[in-house]
PDB file of C-alpha atoms and ligand atoms in Angstrom:
ATOM      1  CA  UNK A   1     139.267  28.526 -20.159  1.00 96.00           C
ATOM      2  CA  UNK A   2     136.043  27.146 -18.729  1.00 97.00           C
ATOM      3  CA  UNK A   3     133.608  29.881 -19.751  1.00 97.00           C
ATOM      4  CA  UNK A   4     132.644  33.524 -19.438  1.00 98.00           C
ATOM      5  CA  UNK A   5     130.013  35.255 -17.306  1.00 98.00           C
ATOM      6  CA  UNK A   6     128.832  38.786 -18.094  1.00 98.00           C
ATOM      7  CA  UNK A   7     127.075  40.271 -15.079  1.00 98.00           C
ATOM      8  CA  UNK A   8     123.772  42.096 -15.426  1.00 95.00           C
ATOM      9  CA  UNK A   9     122.169  44.611 -13.084  1.00 92.00           C
ATOM     10  CA  UNK A  10     120.929  42.874  -9.948  1.00 93.00           C
ATOM     11  CA  UNK A  11     123.828  40.372  -9.982  1.00 96.00           C
ATOM     12  CA  UNK A  12     126.228  40.386  -7.054  1.00 95.00           C
ATOM     13  CA  UNK A  13     129.371  40.813  -9.169  1.00 98.00           C
ATOM     14  CA  UNK A  14     132.774  40.344  -7.512  1.00 98.00           C
ATOM     15  CA  UNK A  15     134.820  43.422  -6.702  1.00 98.00           C
ATOM     16  CA  UNK A  16     137.864  44.218  -8.821  1.00 98.00           C
ATOM     17  CA  UNK A  17     141.217  45.392  -7.436  1.00 98.00           C
ATOM     18  CA  UNK A  18     140.219  48.975  -8.329  1.00 98.00           C
ATOM     19  CA  UNK A  19     137.129  48.731  -6.084  1.00 98.00           C
ATOM     20  CA  UNK A  20     134.620  48.609  -8.952  1.00 97.00           C
ATOM     21  CA  UNK A  21     132.196  45.724  -9.535  1.00 98.00           C
ATOM     22  CA  UNK A  22     133.388  43.354 -12.266  1.00 98.00           C
ATOM     23  CA  UNK A  23     131.509  43.448 -15.573  1.00 98.00           C
ATOM     24  CA  UNK A  24     132.665  39.957 -16.533  1.00 98.00           C
ATOM     25  CA  UNK A  25     134.733  37.009 -15.431  1.00 98.00           C
ATOM     26  CA  UNK A  26     136.588  34.254 -17.279  1.00 98.00           C
ATOM     27  CA  UNK A  27     136.581  30.925 -15.445  1.00 98.00           C
ATOM     28  CA  UNK A  28     139.738  28.808 -15.517  1.00 98.00           C
ATOM     29  CA  UNK A  29     140.019  25.169 -14.561  1.00 98.00           C
ATOM     30  CA  UNK A  30     140.534  21.568 -15.520  1.00 98.00           C
ATOM     31  CA  UNK A  31     138.608  19.069 -17.582  1.00 98.00           C
ATOM     32  CA  UNK A  32     139.696  15.572 -16.617  1.00 98.00           C
ATOM     33  CA  UNK A  33     143.460  15.230 -16.239  1.00 97.00           C
ATOM     34  CA  UNK A  34     144.296  18.361 -18.262  1.00 96.00           C
ATOM     35  CA  UNK A  35     146.232  20.215 -15.569  1.00 97.00           C
ATOM     36  CA  UNK A  36     147.870  17.252 -13.884  1.00 97.00           C
ATOM     37  CA  UNK A  37     151.118  16.917 -15.935  1.00 97.00           C
ATOM     38  CA  UNK A  38     151.883  20.659 -15.538  1.00 97.00           C
ATOM     39  CA  UNK A  39     151.106  20.533 -11.819  1.00 98.00           C
ATOM     40  CA  UNK A  40     153.321  17.453 -11.338  1.00 97.00           C
ATOM     41  CA  UNK A  41     156.198  19.146 -13.191  1.00 97.00           C
ATOM     42  CA  UNK A  42     155.866  22.189 -10.932  1.00 97.00           C
ATOM     43  CA  UNK A  43     155.748  20.002  -7.827  1.00 96.00           C
ATOM     44  CA  UNK A  44     158.871  18.173  -8.986  1.00 96.00           C
ATOM     45  CA  UNK A  45     160.934  21.373  -8.626  1.00 96.00           C
ATOM     46  CA  UNK A  46     162.725  21.177  -5.228  1.00 96.00           C
ATOM     47  CA  UNK A  47     161.619  24.708  -4.204  1.00 95.00           C
ATOM     48  CA  UNK A  48     157.933  23.680  -4.562  1.00 96.00           C
ATOM     49  CA  UNK A  49     158.150  20.273  -2.910  1.00 92.00           C
ATOM     50  CA  UNK A  50     157.005  21.405   0.531  1.00 92.00           C
ATOM     51  CA  UNK A  51     154.454  24.004  -0.619  1.00 93.00           C
ATOM     52  CA  UNK A  52     151.379  24.209   1.595  1.00 92.00           C
ATOM     53  CA  UNK A  53     148.128  23.479  -0.302  1.00 95.00           C
ATOM     54  CA  UNK A  54     150.188  22.718  -3.415  1.00 96.00           C
ATOM     55  CA  UNK A  55     147.368  22.778  -6.003  1.00 97.00           C
ATOM     56  CA  UNK A  56     146.107  26.153  -4.751  1.00 97.00           C
ATOM     57  CA  UNK A  57     149.686  27.491  -4.630  1.00 97.00           C
ATOM     58  CA  UNK A  58     150.363  26.251  -8.180  1.00 98.00           C
ATOM     59  CA  UNK A  59     147.089  27.794  -9.410  1.00 98.00           C
ATOM     60  CA  UNK A  60     148.169  31.159  -8.017  1.00 98.00           C
ATOM     61  CA  UNK A  61     151.653  30.815  -9.513  1.00 97.00           C
ATOM     62  CA  UNK A  62     150.147  30.160 -12.961  1.00 98.00           C
ATOM     63  CA  UNK A  63     147.082  32.430 -12.944  1.00 98.00           C
ATOM     64  CA  UNK A  64     148.568  35.389 -11.036  1.00 98.00           C
ATOM     65  CA  UNK A  65     150.953  36.446 -13.856  1.00 98.00           C
ATOM     66  CA  UNK A  66     148.182  35.998 -16.463  1.00 98.00           C
ATOM     67  CA  UNK A  67     145.956  38.347 -14.463  1.00 98.00           C
ATOM     68  CA  UNK A  68     148.769  40.913 -14.310  1.00 98.00           C
ATOM     69  CA  UNK A  69     149.383  40.692 -18.043  1.00 98.00           C
ATOM     70  CA  UNK A  70     145.707  41.274 -18.875  1.00 97.00           C
ATOM     71  CA  UNK A  71     145.046  43.872 -16.175  1.00 98.00           C
ATOM     72  CA  UNK A  72     142.529  41.506 -14.588  1.00 98.00           C
ATOM     73  CA  UNK A  73     141.654  40.736 -10.961  1.00 98.00           C
ATOM     74  CA  UNK A  74     142.321  37.113 -10.032  1.00 98.00           C
ATOM     75  CA  UNK A  75     139.911  35.147  -7.806  1.00 98.00           C
ATOM     76  CA  UNK A  76     140.668  31.717  -6.417  1.00 98.00           C
ATOM     77  CA  UNK A  77     138.094  29.135  -5.268  1.00 98.00           C
ATOM     78  CA  UNK A  78     139.893  28.370  -2.014  1.00 95.00           C
ATOM     79  CA  UNK A  79     140.330  32.008  -0.935  1.00 96.00           C
ATOM     80  CA  UNK A  80     137.884  33.422   1.604  1.00 93.00           C
ATOM     81  CA  UNK A  81     135.456  35.081   1.258  1.00 92.00           C
ATOM     82  CA  UNK A  82     134.429  32.238  -1.037  1.00 96.00           C
ATOM     83  CA  UNK A  83     133.311  33.478  -4.393  1.00 98.00           C
ATOM     84  CA  UNK A  84     130.304  31.596  -5.850  1.00 98.00           C
ATOM     85  CA  UNK A  85     132.326  29.582  -8.365  1.00 98.00           C
ATOM     86  CA  UNK A  86     129.594  27.001  -8.826  1.00 98.00           C
ATOM     87  CA  UNK A  87     126.934  29.622  -9.532  1.00 98.00           C
ATOM     88  CA  UNK A  88     129.265  31.269 -12.050  1.00 98.00           C
ATOM     89  CA  UNK A  89     130.048  27.871 -13.599  1.00 98.00           C
ATOM     90  CA  UNK A  90     126.354  27.046 -14.066  1.00 98.00           C
ATOM     91  CA  UNK A  91     125.876  30.316 -15.942  1.00 97.00           C
ATOM     92  CA  UNK A  92     128.943  29.832 -18.122  1.00 98.00           C
ATOM     93  CA  UNK A  93     128.555  26.150 -19.012  1.00 97.00           C
ATOM     94  CA  UNK A  94     126.033  23.314 -19.331  1.00 97.00           C
ATOM     95  CA  UNK A  95     126.282  22.218 -15.696  1.00 98.00           C
ATOM     96  CA  UNK A  96     123.833  21.162 -12.986  1.00 96.00           C
ATOM     97  CA  UNK A  97     124.302  19.994  -9.390  1.00 95.00           C
ATOM     98  CA  UNK A  98     124.731  16.246  -8.852  1.00 96.00           C
ATOM     99  CA  UNK A  99     123.786  14.522  -5.564  1.00 93.00           C
ATOM    100  CA  UNK A 100     127.496  14.777  -4.632  1.00 94.00           C
ATOM    101  CA  UNK A 101     127.424  18.573  -4.680  1.00 94.00           C
ATOM    102  CA  UNK A 102     129.855  18.540  -7.598  1.00 96.00           C
ATOM    103  CA  UNK A 103     128.420  20.040 -10.799  1.00 98.00           C
ATOM    104  CA  UNK A 104     127.904  17.487 -13.551  1.00 98.00           C
ATOM    105  CA  UNK A 105     128.560  18.080 -17.264  1.00 98.00           C
ATOM    106  CA  UNK A 106     126.842  15.996 -19.973  1.00 97.00           C
ATOM    107  CA  UNK A 107     130.180  15.051 -21.553  1.00 97.00           C
ATOM    108  CA  UNK A 108     132.842  15.029 -18.819  1.00 96.00           C
ATOM    109  CA  UNK A 109     130.561  14.256 -15.902  1.00 98.00           C
ATOM    110  CA  UNK A 110     132.027  14.917 -12.443  1.00 98.00           C
ATOM    111  CA  UNK A 111     135.616  15.057 -13.687  1.00 98.00           C
ATOM    112  CA  UNK A 112     136.340  18.767 -13.794  1.00 98.00           C
ATOM    113  CA  UNK A 113     137.045  21.651 -11.423  1.00 98.00           C
ATOM    114  CA  UNK A 114     137.972  25.318 -11.155  1.00 98.00           C
ATOM    115  CA  UNK A 115     141.385  26.790 -10.419  1.00 98.00           C
ATOM    116  CA  UNK A 116     140.592  30.488 -10.646  1.00 98.00           C
ATOM    117  CA  UNK A 117     138.757  33.284 -12.421  1.00 98.00           C
ATOM    118  CA  UNK A 118     139.823  36.550 -14.021  1.00 98.00           C
ATOM    119  CA  UNK A 119     137.618  39.578 -13.429  1.00 98.00           C
ATOM    120  CA  UNK A 120     137.368  42.496 -15.902  1.00 98.00           C
ATOM    121  CA  UNK A 121     135.741  45.920 -15.841  1.00 98.00           C
ATOM    122  CA  UNK A 122     134.392  45.468 -19.372  1.00 98.00           C
ATOM    123  CA  UNK A 123     132.070  42.951 -20.991  1.00 98.00           C
ATOM    124  CA  UNK A 124     133.534  40.055 -22.957  1.00 97.00           C
ATOM    125  CA  UNK A 125     132.139  38.170 -25.936  1.00 95.00           C
ATOM    126  CA  UNK A 126     130.345  35.126 -24.548  1.00 92.00           C
ATOM    127  CA  UNK A 127     128.244  32.474 -26.247  1.00 89.00           C
ATOM    128  CA  UNK A 128     125.391  31.159 -24.116  1.00 89.00           C
ATOM    129  CA  UNK A 129     125.964  27.468 -23.319  1.00 93.00           C
ATOM    130  CA  UNK A 130     123.859  24.907 -25.197  1.00 94.00           C
ATOM    131  CA  UNK A 131     121.725  23.201 -22.536  1.00 95.00           C
ATOM    132  CA  UNK A 132     121.228  19.425 -22.688  1.00 93.00           C
ATOM    133  CA  UNK A 133     119.043  17.232 -20.469  1.00 93.00           C
ATOM    134  CA  UNK A 134     120.423  16.969 -16.930  1.00 94.00           C
ATOM    135  CA  UNK A 135     122.398  13.673 -16.885  1.00 95.00           C
ATOM    136  CA  UNK A 136     121.185  12.873 -13.334  1.00 95.00           C
ATOM    137  CA  UNK A 137     117.526  13.157 -14.463  1.00 93.00           C
ATOM    138  CA  UNK A 138     118.018  10.532 -17.138  1.00 93.00           C
ATOM    139  CA  UNK A 139     120.194   8.242 -14.963  1.00 95.00           C
ATOM    140  CA  UNK A 140     117.832   5.507 -13.769  1.00 93.00           C
ATOM    141  CA  UNK A 141     120.272   3.508 -11.618  1.00 92.00           C
ATOM    142  CA  UNK A 142     121.832   6.460  -9.757  1.00 93.00           C
ATOM    143  CA  UNK A 143     124.783   4.367  -8.492  1.00 96.00           C
ATOM    144  CA  UNK A 144     126.216   7.421  -6.703  1.00 96.00           C
ATOM    145  CA  UNK A 145     123.367   7.205  -4.173  1.00 95.00           C
ATOM    146  CA  UNK A 146     124.115   3.604  -3.197  1.00 95.00           C
ATOM    147  CA  UNK A 147     127.886   3.445  -3.779  1.00 94.00           C
ATOM    148  CA  UNK A 148     129.101   5.259  -0.668  1.00 97.00           C
ATOM    149  CA  UNK A 149     130.001   2.766   2.107  1.00 96.00           C
ATOM    150  CA  UNK A 150     128.617   5.117   4.777  1.00 97.00           C
ATOM    151  CA  UNK A 151     125.688   6.528   2.767  1.00 96.00           C
ATOM    152  CA  UNK A 152     127.153  10.045   2.814  1.00 97.00           C
ATOM    153  CA  UNK A 153     125.569  10.821  -0.560  1.00 95.00           C
ATOM    154  CA  UNK A 154     121.881  11.550  -0.102  1.00 93.00           C
ATOM    155  CA  UNK A 155     119.348  13.129  -2.456  1.00 89.00           C
ATOM    156  CA  UNK A 156     119.307  15.999   0.051  1.00 89.00           C
ATOM    157  CA  UNK A 157     123.065  16.568  -0.329  1.00 89.00           C
ATOM    158  CA  UNK A 158     126.517  15.296   0.505  1.00 93.00           C
ATOM    159  CA  UNK A 159     127.239  14.688   4.231  1.00 95.00           C
ATOM    160  CA  UNK A 160     130.871  15.490   4.944  1.00 95.00           C
ATOM    161  CA  UNK A 161     130.975  14.279   8.598  1.00 96.00           C
ATOM    162  CA  UNK A 162     130.315  10.522   7.995  1.00 97.00           C
ATOM    163  CA  UNK A 163     132.574  10.665   4.930  1.00 97.00           C
ATOM    164  CA  UNK A 164     135.528  12.084   6.859  1.00 97.00           C
ATOM    165  CA  UNK A 165     135.009   9.664   9.776  1.00 97.00           C
ATOM    166  CA  UNK A 166     135.047   6.730   7.361  1.00 97.00           C
ATOM    167  CA  UNK A 167     138.184   7.953   5.545  1.00 97.00           C
ATOM    168  CA  UNK A 168     140.109   7.523   8.815  1.00 97.00           C
ATOM    169  CA  UNK A 169     139.061   3.885   9.303  1.00 97.00           C
ATOM    170  CA  UNK A 170     141.069   0.896   8.035  1.00 97.00           C
ATOM    171  CA  UNK A 171     138.402   0.295   5.367  1.00 97.00           C
ATOM    172  CA  UNK A 172     138.402   3.932   4.250  1.00 97.00           C
ATOM    173  CA  UNK A 173     142.186   3.973   4.073  1.00 96.00           C
ATOM    174  CA  UNK A 174     142.257   0.926   1.817  1.00 96.00           C
ATOM    175  CA  UNK A 175     139.395   1.784  -0.537  1.00 96.00           C
ATOM    176  CA  UNK A 176     138.234   5.449  -0.809  1.00 97.00           C
ATOM    177  CA  UNK A 177     141.652   6.939   0.021  1.00 97.00           C
ATOM    178  CA  UNK A 178     143.340   4.806  -2.661  1.00 97.00           C
ATOM    179  CA  UNK A 179     140.701   4.506  -5.398  1.00 97.00           C
ATOM    180  CA  UNK A 180     139.043   7.899  -4.896  1.00 97.00           C
ATOM    181  CA  UNK A 181     135.472   8.640  -3.781  1.00 97.00           C
ATOM    182  CA  UNK A 182     133.582   5.424  -4.566  1.00 97.00           C
ATOM    183  CA  UNK A 183     130.308   7.251  -5.256  1.00 97.00           C
ATOM    184  CA  UNK A 184     132.010   9.668  -7.666  1.00 97.00           C
ATOM    185  CA  UNK A 185     133.787   6.749  -9.373  1.00 97.00           C
ATOM    186  CA  UNK A 186     130.460   4.981  -9.978  1.00 97.00           C
ATOM    187  CA  UNK A 187     128.967   7.872 -11.964  1.00 97.00           C
ATOM    188  CA  UNK A 188     128.445   6.531 -15.517  1.00 97.00           C
ATOM    189  CA  UNK A 189     128.889   9.965 -17.166  1.00 98.00           C
ATOM    190  CA  UNK A 190     132.241  11.011 -18.646  1.00 98.00           C
ATOM    191  CA  UNK A 191     134.185   7.984 -17.371  1.00 97.00           C
ATOM    192  CA  UNK A 192     136.923   8.578 -19.972  1.00 98.00           C
ATOM    193  CA  UNK A 193     137.691  11.883 -18.168  1.00 98.00           C
ATOM    194  CA  UNK A 194     138.165  10.194 -14.774  1.00 98.00           C
ATOM    195  CA  UNK A 195     141.205  11.512 -12.910  1.00 98.00           C
ATOM    196  CA  UNK A 196     144.355   9.440 -12.908  1.00 96.00           C
ATOM    197  CA  UNK A 197     145.179   7.475  -9.709  1.00 96.00           C
ATOM    198  CA  UNK A 198     147.613  10.048  -8.201  1.00 96.00           C
ATOM    199  CA  UNK A 199     145.114  12.851  -8.903  1.00 97.00           C
ATOM    200  CA  UNK A 200     142.316  10.887  -7.184  1.00 97.00           C
ATOM    201  CA  UNK A 201     144.527  10.187  -4.174  1.00 97.00           C
ATOM    202  CA  UNK A 202     145.641  13.817  -3.982  1.00 97.00           C
ATOM    203  CA  UNK A 203     142.029  15.056  -3.801  1.00 97.00           C
ATOM    204  CA  UNK A 204     141.062  12.419  -1.234  1.00 97.00           C
ATOM    205  CA  UNK A 205     144.017  13.425   0.971  1.00 96.00           C
ATOM    206  CA  UNK A 206     142.869  17.048   0.721  1.00 95.00           C
ATOM    207  CA  UNK A 207     139.362  16.050   1.819  1.00 94.00           C
ATOM    208  CA  UNK A 208     140.558  13.869   4.706  1.00 90.00           C
ATOM    209  CA  UNK A 209     141.285  16.643   7.218  1.00 82.00           C
TER     210      UNK A 209
HETATM  211  C1  LIG B  19     133.364  24.616   1.188  1.00 79.22           C
HETATM  212  C2  LIG B  19     133.614  23.709   0.016  1.00 79.22           C
HETATM  213  C3  LIG B  19     133.483  22.346   0.238  1.00 79.22           C
HETATM  214  C4  LIG B  19     132.991  21.771   1.541  1.00 79.22           C
HETATM  215  C5  LIG B  19     131.439  21.831   1.471  1.00 79.22           C
HETATM  216  C6  LIG B  19     130.842  22.268   2.791  1.00 79.22           C
HETATM  217  C7  LIG B  19     129.410  22.778   2.566  1.00 79.22           C
HETATM  218  N1  LIG B  19     128.455  21.970   2.939  1.00 79.22           N
HETATM  219  O1  LIG B  19     129.217  23.858   2.014  1.00 79.22           O
HETATM  220  C8  LIG B  19     133.568  20.328   1.508  1.00 79.22           C
HETATM  221  C9  LIG B  19     134.890  20.263   2.258  1.00 79.22           C
HETATM  222  C10 LIG B  19     132.646  19.236   2.008  1.00 79.22           C
HETATM  223  C11 LIG B  19     133.844  20.160   0.010  1.00 79.22           C
HETATM  224  C12 LIG B  19     134.138  18.946  -0.540  1.00 79.22           C
HETATM  225  C13 LIG B  19     134.405  18.776  -1.877  1.00 79.22           C
HETATM  226  N2  LIG B  19     134.478  19.734  -2.819  1.00 79.22           N
HETATM  227 CO1  LIG B  19     134.185  21.600  -2.465  1.00 79.22          CO
HETATM  228  N3  LIG B  19     134.200  23.462  -2.265  1.00 79.22           N
HETATM  229  C14 LIG B  19     133.961  24.218  -1.264  1.00 79.22           C
HETATM  230  C15 LIG B  19     134.213  25.703  -1.664  1.00 79.22           C
HETATM  231  C16 LIG B  19     135.637  26.095  -1.212  1.00 79.22           C
HETATM  232  C17 LIG B  19     133.246  26.724  -1.145  1.00 79.22           C
HETATM  233  C18 LIG B  19     131.753  26.396  -1.408  1.00 79.22           C
HETATM  234  C19 LIG B  19     130.935  27.614  -1.032  1.00 79.22           C
HETATM  235  O2  LIG B  19     130.357  27.656   0.042  1.00 79.22           O
HETATM  236  N4  LIG B  19     130.957  28.620  -1.913  1.00 79.22           N
HETATM  237  C20 LIG B  19     130.365  29.890  -1.619  1.00 79.22           C
HETATM  238  C21 LIG B  19     128.974  29.977  -2.250  1.00 79.22           C
HETATM  239  C22 LIG B  19     128.453  31.415  -2.100  1.00 79.22           C
HETATM  240  O3  LIG B  19     129.152  29.675  -3.638  1.00 79.22           O
HETATM  241  P1  LIG B  19     128.015  28.953  -4.494  1.00 79.22           P
HETATM  242  O4  LIG B  19     128.584  28.696  -5.876  1.00 79.22           O
HETATM  243  O5  LIG B  19     126.735  29.636  -4.392  1.00 79.22           O
HETATM  244  O6  LIG B  19     127.879  27.645  -3.600  1.00 79.22           O
HETATM  245  C23 LIG B  19     127.506  26.411  -4.032  1.00 79.22           C
HETATM  246  C24 LIG B  19     128.244  25.372  -3.169  1.00 79.22           C
HETATM  247  O7  LIG B  19     128.297  25.790  -1.843  1.00 79.22           O
HETATM  248  C25 LIG B  19     127.368  24.186  -3.369  1.00 79.22           C
HETATM  249  N5  LIG B  19     127.490  23.235  -2.254  1.00 79.22           N
HETATM  250  C26 LIG B  19     126.787  23.197  -1.143  1.00 79.22           C
HETATM  251  N6  LIG B  19     127.138  22.143  -0.409  1.00 79.22           N
HETATM  252  C27 LIG B  19     128.115  21.493  -1.067  1.00 79.22           C
HETATM  253  C28 LIG B  19     128.799  20.340  -0.760  1.00 79.22           C
HETATM  254  C29 LIG B  19     129.808  19.859  -1.642  1.00 79.22           C
HETATM  255  C30 LIG B  19     130.530  18.620  -1.335  1.00 79.22           C
HETATM  256  C31 LIG B  19     130.097  20.586  -2.844  1.00 79.22           C
HETATM  257  C32 LIG B  19     131.140  20.111  -3.786  1.00 79.22           C
HETATM  258  C33 LIG B  19     129.340  21.757  -3.137  1.00 79.22           C
HETATM  259  C34 LIG B  19     128.363  22.181  -2.254  1.00 79.22           C
HETATM  260  O8  LIG B  19     126.037  24.669  -3.556  1.00 79.22           O
HETATM  261  C35 LIG B  19     126.061  26.075  -3.736  1.00 79.22           C
HETATM  262  C36 LIG B  19     125.099  26.460  -4.843  1.00 79.22           C
HETATM  263  O9  LIG B  19     125.583  26.154  -6.135  1.00 79.22           O
HETATM  264  C37 LIG B  19     134.096  25.589  -3.232  1.00 79.22           C
HETATM  265  C38 LIG B  19     134.844  26.662  -4.001  1.00 79.22           C
HETATM  266  C39 LIG B  19     133.987  27.935  -4.127  1.00 79.22           C
HETATM  267  N7  LIG B  19     134.588  29.061  -3.915  1.00 79.22           N
HETATM  268  O10 LIG B  19     132.799  27.852  -4.407  1.00 79.22           O
HETATM  269  C40 LIG B  19     134.581  24.165  -3.481  1.00 79.22           C
HETATM  270  C41 LIG B  19     133.995  23.373  -4.643  1.00 79.22           C
HETATM  271  C42 LIG B  19     132.496  23.566  -4.665  1.00 79.22           C
HETATM  272  N8  LIG B  19     134.311  21.996  -4.275  1.00 79.22           N
HETATM  273  C43 LIG B  19     134.627  21.257  -5.270  1.00 79.22           C
HETATM  274  C44 LIG B  19     134.999  19.893  -5.182  1.00 79.22           C
HETATM  275  C45 LIG B  19     135.482  19.243  -6.489  1.00 79.22           C
HETATM  276  C46 LIG B  19     134.916  19.198  -3.993  1.00 79.22           C
HETATM  277  C47 LIG B  19     135.358  17.738  -3.758  1.00 79.22           C
HETATM  278  C48 LIG B  19     134.993  16.743  -4.842  1.00 79.22           C
HETATM  279  C49 LIG B  19     136.904  17.795  -3.573  1.00 79.22           C
HETATM  280  C50 LIG B  19     137.614  16.582  -3.054  1.00 79.22           C
HETATM  281  N9  LIG B  19     138.705  16.844  -2.405  1.00 79.22           N
HETATM  282  O11 LIG B  19     137.239  15.452  -3.236  1.00 79.22           O
HETATM  283  C51 LIG B  19     134.672  17.427  -2.439  1.00 79.22           C
HETATM  284  C52 LIG B  19     133.363  16.674  -2.608  1.00 79.22           C
HETATM  285  C53 LIG B  19     133.445  15.343  -1.968  1.00 79.22           C
HETATM  286  C54 LIG B  19     132.577  14.313  -2.606  1.00 79.22           C
HETATM  287  N10 LIG B  19     132.781  13.097  -2.258  1.00 79.22           N
HETATM  288  O12 LIG B  19     131.776  14.577  -3.441  1.00 79.22           O
HETATM  289  C55 LIG B  19     134.607  22.026  -6.575  1.00 79.22           C
HETATM  290  C56 LIG B  19     133.369  21.679  -7.401  1.00 79.22           C
HETATM  291  C57 LIG B  19     133.676  21.617  -8.882  1.00 79.22           C
HETATM  292  C58 LIG B  19     132.460  21.160  -9.634  1.00 79.22           C
HETATM  293  N11 LIG B  19     132.688  20.404 -10.686  1.00 79.22           N
HETATM  294  O13 LIG B  19     131.365  21.487  -9.282  1.00 79.22           O
HETATM  295  C59 LIG B  19     134.676  23.521  -6.066  1.00 79.22           C
HETATM  296  C60 LIG B  19     133.974  24.545  -6.955  1.00 79.22           C
HETATM  297  C61 LIG B  19     136.188  23.834  -5.913  1.00 79.22           C
HETATM  298  C62 LIG B  19     136.984  23.853  -7.190  1.00 79.22           C
HETATM  299  N12 LIG B  19     138.238  24.205  -7.034  1.00 79.22           N
HETATM  300  O14 LIG B  19     136.563  23.576  -8.286  1.00 79.22           O
HETATM  301  N13 LIG B  19     133.818  21.356  -0.635  1.00 79.22           N
END
C-alpha cells in the first residue's frame, strides 16, 4: 500500500464500476525491489513466460482479485485513459517531481513506482503525509542534470526522443540498457533502494520502443 487519497468536492475523482465518482483510492506499488521476487516467480511459470507487457499483466493478476474481494474498482497506470497516478501519489505521500519526471521521495528517492489503485465509494481513514524539504532543492550537485550522455534530462523536463535514439546506439546498448538510466542512477537519494540489475534492464527494455 502506497497511500490513500480521499477526494473532496472540486476534485476530478475517477469513476467506479457502478458509474459513481470514487470517494477514495488506495494506491498500490513498489518501494525499491519489493515486488521483484514475486514478479519473477510469476514469470517463471511456463504459462506466463510469453505474456505481453508482463509487469502490467502480473499487476492485473495480483490486484484484480483483491479488488473483487473488497468490492473495489481497480485502476492501472498503463491503462488508457491514463489516470493521474502521479497527482494522486503527491497527495498521498511526501513526493515531488524530479527533473526526470519521476516523483522523488526523501527516503527512497527515485526507486519506487505504482502498479495499481483501488477505488471505493466511501471515505477511508488517511493520515496526511509528513512533508520534508524537497530533496532536489537541497541537492547542490544535481548529477541527474549532467549524467545523461545525450542531455535528455533538462530542468524543463525529460526529453524522451533523444533518450530513445541513444538507447538504440552501440553506446546506449552497452551502458544505459545494461546499467539502467545513468541520470537516475546518479541520484544520491535512496541509493539503498536502487533496483536490482534485472529490474533495471527490464525497465530500460520497456522504455526502448
Ligand atoms: C506516458 C508516460 C510516460 C511517457 C511520458 C510522456 C510525456 N511526456 O508525458 C514516457 C514513455 C516518456 C515515460 C517514461 C518513463 N516513465 Co512514465 N508514465 C507515463 C504514464 C503511463 C502516463 C503519464 C500521464 O500522462 N498521465 C496522465 C496525467 C493526467 O496524469 P498526471 O499524474 O497529472 O501526470 C503527470 C505526468 O504526466 C508527469 N509527466 C509529464 N511528463 C513526464 C515525463 C516522464 C518521463 C514522467 C515519468 C512523468 C511525466 O507530470 C504530470 C503531473 O504530475 C504514467 C502512468 C500514469 N497513469 O500516470 C507513467 C509514470 C508517470 N511513469 C513512470 C516511470 C517510472 C517512468 C520511467 C522511469 C519508466 C522506465 N521504463 O524507465 C520512464 C522515465 C525515464 C527516465 N529516464 O526518467 C512512473 C512514475 C513513478 C514515480 N515514482 O513517479 C509512472 C507513474 C508509472 C508507474 N507505473 O508508476 N512515461
